[in-house]
C-alpha positions in Angstrom: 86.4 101.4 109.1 84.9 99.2 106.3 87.1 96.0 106.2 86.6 95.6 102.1 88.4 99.2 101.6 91.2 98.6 103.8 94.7 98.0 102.0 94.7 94.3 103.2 91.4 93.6 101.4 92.4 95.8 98.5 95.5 93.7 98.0 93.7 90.8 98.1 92.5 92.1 95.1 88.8 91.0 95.8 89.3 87.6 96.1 87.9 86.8 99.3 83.8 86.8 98.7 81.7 89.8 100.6 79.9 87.2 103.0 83.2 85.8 104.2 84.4 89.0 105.3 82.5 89.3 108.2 84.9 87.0 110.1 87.5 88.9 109.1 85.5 92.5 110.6 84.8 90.1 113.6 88.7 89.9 114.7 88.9 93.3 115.7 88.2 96.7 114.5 90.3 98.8 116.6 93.8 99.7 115.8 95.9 102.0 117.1 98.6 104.5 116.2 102.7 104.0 116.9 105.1 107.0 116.3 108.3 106.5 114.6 110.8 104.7 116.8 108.3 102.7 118.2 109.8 98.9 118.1 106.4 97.0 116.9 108.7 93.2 116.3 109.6 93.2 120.4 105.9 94.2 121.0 104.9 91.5 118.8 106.9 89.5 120.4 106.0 90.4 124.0 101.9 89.2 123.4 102.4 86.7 120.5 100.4 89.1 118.2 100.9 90.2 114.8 99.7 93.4 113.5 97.7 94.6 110.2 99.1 97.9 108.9 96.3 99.8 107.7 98.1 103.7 107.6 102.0 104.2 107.6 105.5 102.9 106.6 107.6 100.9 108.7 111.4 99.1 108.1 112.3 95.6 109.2 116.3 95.7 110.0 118.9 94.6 111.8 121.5 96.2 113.5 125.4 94.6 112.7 128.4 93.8 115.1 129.6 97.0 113.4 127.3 99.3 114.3 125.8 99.7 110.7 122.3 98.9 109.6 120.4 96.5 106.8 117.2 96.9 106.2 115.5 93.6 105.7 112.2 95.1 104.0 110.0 98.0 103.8 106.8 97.4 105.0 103.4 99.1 103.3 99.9 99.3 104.5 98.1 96.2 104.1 101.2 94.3 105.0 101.3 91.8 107.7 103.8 92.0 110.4 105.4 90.3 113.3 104.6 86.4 111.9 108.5 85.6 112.0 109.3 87.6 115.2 106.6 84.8 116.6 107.4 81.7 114.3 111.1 82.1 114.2 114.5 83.9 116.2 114.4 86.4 115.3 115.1 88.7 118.9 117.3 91.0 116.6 115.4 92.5 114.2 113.4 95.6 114.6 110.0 96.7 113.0 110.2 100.3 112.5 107.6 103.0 112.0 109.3 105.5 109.9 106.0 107.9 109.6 103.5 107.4 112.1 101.7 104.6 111.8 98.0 103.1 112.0 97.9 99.1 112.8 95.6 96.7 113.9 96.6 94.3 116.5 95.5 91.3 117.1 96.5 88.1 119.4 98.0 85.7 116.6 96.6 82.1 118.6 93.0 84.2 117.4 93.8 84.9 114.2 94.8 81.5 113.4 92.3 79.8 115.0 89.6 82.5 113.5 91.2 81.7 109.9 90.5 77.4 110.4 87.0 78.7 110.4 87.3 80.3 106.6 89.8 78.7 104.2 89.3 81.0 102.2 90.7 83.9 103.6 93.4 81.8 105.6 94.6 80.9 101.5 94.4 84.6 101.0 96.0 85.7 104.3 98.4 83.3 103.6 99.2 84.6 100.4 99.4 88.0 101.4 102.0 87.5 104.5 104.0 84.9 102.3 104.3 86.9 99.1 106.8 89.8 100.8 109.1 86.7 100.4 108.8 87.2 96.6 110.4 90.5 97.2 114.0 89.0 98.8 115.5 87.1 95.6 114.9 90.1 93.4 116.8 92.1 95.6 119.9 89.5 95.9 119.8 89.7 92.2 119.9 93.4 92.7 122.5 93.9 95.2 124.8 91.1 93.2 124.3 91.8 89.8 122.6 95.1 89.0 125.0 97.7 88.6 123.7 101.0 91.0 121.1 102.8 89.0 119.5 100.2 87.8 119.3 98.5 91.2 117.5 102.0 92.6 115.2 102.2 89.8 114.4 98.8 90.1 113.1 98.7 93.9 111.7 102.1 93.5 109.3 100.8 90.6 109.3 97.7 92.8 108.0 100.2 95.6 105.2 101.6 93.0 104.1 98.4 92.1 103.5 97.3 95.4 101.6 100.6 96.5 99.3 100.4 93.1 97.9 97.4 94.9 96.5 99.3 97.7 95.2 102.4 95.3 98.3 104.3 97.1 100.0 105.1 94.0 99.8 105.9 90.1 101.4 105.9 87.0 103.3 108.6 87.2 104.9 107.6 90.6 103.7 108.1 94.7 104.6 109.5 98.1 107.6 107.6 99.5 108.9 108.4 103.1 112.5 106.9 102.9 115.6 109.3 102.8 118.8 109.0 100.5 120.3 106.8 103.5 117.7 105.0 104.3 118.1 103.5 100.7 121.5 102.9 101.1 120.9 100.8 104.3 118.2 98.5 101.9 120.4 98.5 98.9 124.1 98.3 99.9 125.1 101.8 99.2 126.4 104.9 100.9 123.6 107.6 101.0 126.5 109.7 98.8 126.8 107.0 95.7 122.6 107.0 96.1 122.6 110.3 95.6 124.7 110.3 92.8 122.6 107.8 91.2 119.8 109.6 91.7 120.9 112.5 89.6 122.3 110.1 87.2 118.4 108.4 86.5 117.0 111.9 86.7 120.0 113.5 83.7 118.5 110.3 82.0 115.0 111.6 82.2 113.8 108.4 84.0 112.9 109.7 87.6 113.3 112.4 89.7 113.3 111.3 93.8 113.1 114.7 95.6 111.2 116.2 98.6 109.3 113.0 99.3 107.8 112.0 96.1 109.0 109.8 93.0 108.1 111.2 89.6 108.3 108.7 86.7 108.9 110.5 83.8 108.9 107.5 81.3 107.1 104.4 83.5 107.7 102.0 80.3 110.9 103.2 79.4 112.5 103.0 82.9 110.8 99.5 83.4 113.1 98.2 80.6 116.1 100.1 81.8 115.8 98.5 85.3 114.9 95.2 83.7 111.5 95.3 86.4 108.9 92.6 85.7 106.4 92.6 88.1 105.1 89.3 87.3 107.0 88.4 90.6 104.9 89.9 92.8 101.4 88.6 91.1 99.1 86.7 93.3 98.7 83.4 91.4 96.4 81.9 94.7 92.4 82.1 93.1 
């Protein structure tokens, strides 16, 4: 697998210079594949790794007194995972593989010591594990203010934008893996009212969320019904 084409270096958006790559190559090429159920936080946690998901979806969430789940995040190839499982408490929450998945593991005291020797793809590493923190306050906003279907249409073109940084999606929308309650669990809703809402943005002629795809009919038009601006999510690390 050639480093500079995986979604990690794609969403780095070419700022880390060919010759420094090779360190990067040099931490490990092999990765290997989880199935869906697989618990990749408590295996982070067991070895003090993180992982580099190259192929695949996987939810961070947490399971309530109650029995009912919130999911914390969606995680996307070329996201980093298990860093707060290792840096922080956090015994409770699950990482997810909701396809099957293709990840690179790798012992985190290696990674960070490997990075000291480049700080230029540490800044970029850096950058990449610390921007899925961009995503949370736009989502309070959503779950507190937005009213239902612009809160969905906002984290699905939220969704897009995030997989047009890996070349995984285009204009007119992308594969998506989640089910009608699996966006309930992320977005405070019963998998009924979500499905409501789905036809409601699809009468509307916005999108249409069906058989595992989203289909933007009208990308502009729906960005300033959900009030989306990605500017959010831009790397501004050179």
């Amino acid at each position: 697998m050639s480093f500079d084409r995986t979604p990690l270096m794609r969403r780095l958006g070419g700022a880390v210079p060919e010759e420094e790559l090779e360190l990067f190559d040099s931490l490990g090429r092999i990765g290997k594949k989880y199935a869906i159920g697989h618990d990749l936080g408590e295996e982070c946690r067991a070895d003090e790794s993180i992982m580099i998901l190259q192929h695949g979806w996987t939810m961070t969430y947490k399971i309530l007194r109650g029995g009912d789940r919130q999911v914390i995040d969606v995680n996307l190839p070329g996201d980093v995972l298990g860093m707060r499982q290792i840096l922080f408490n956090y015994d409770d929450y699950r990482i997810e593989p909701i396809t099957e998945v293709f990840a690179q593991k790798l012992p985190a005291d290696i990674i960070l010591r490997s990075l000291g020797k480049s700080p230029e793809i540490a800044a970029q590493v850096m950058w990449a594990m610390m921007s899925d923190s961009a995503f949370s306050p736009e989502r309070l906003v959503s779950m507190g203010r937005r009213e239902a279907p612009k809160r969905v249409a906002h984290f699905l073109l939220e969704l897009g934008a995030r997989l047009d940084r890996v070349h995984l999606s285009n204009k007119n929308g992308y594969l998506c893996p989640l089910s009608q309650t699996d966006l309930g669990d992320i977005l405070g809703m019963s998998a009924v009212h979500v499905n409501r809402v789905l036809r409601d943005l699809r009468e509307r002629d916005l999108l249409t969320f069906r058989i595992g795809k989203v289909k933007f009919h009208d990308r502009e038009e729906l960005n300033r019904y959900a009030e989306f601006e990605p500017s959010y999510m831009e790397r501004r690390l050179h």
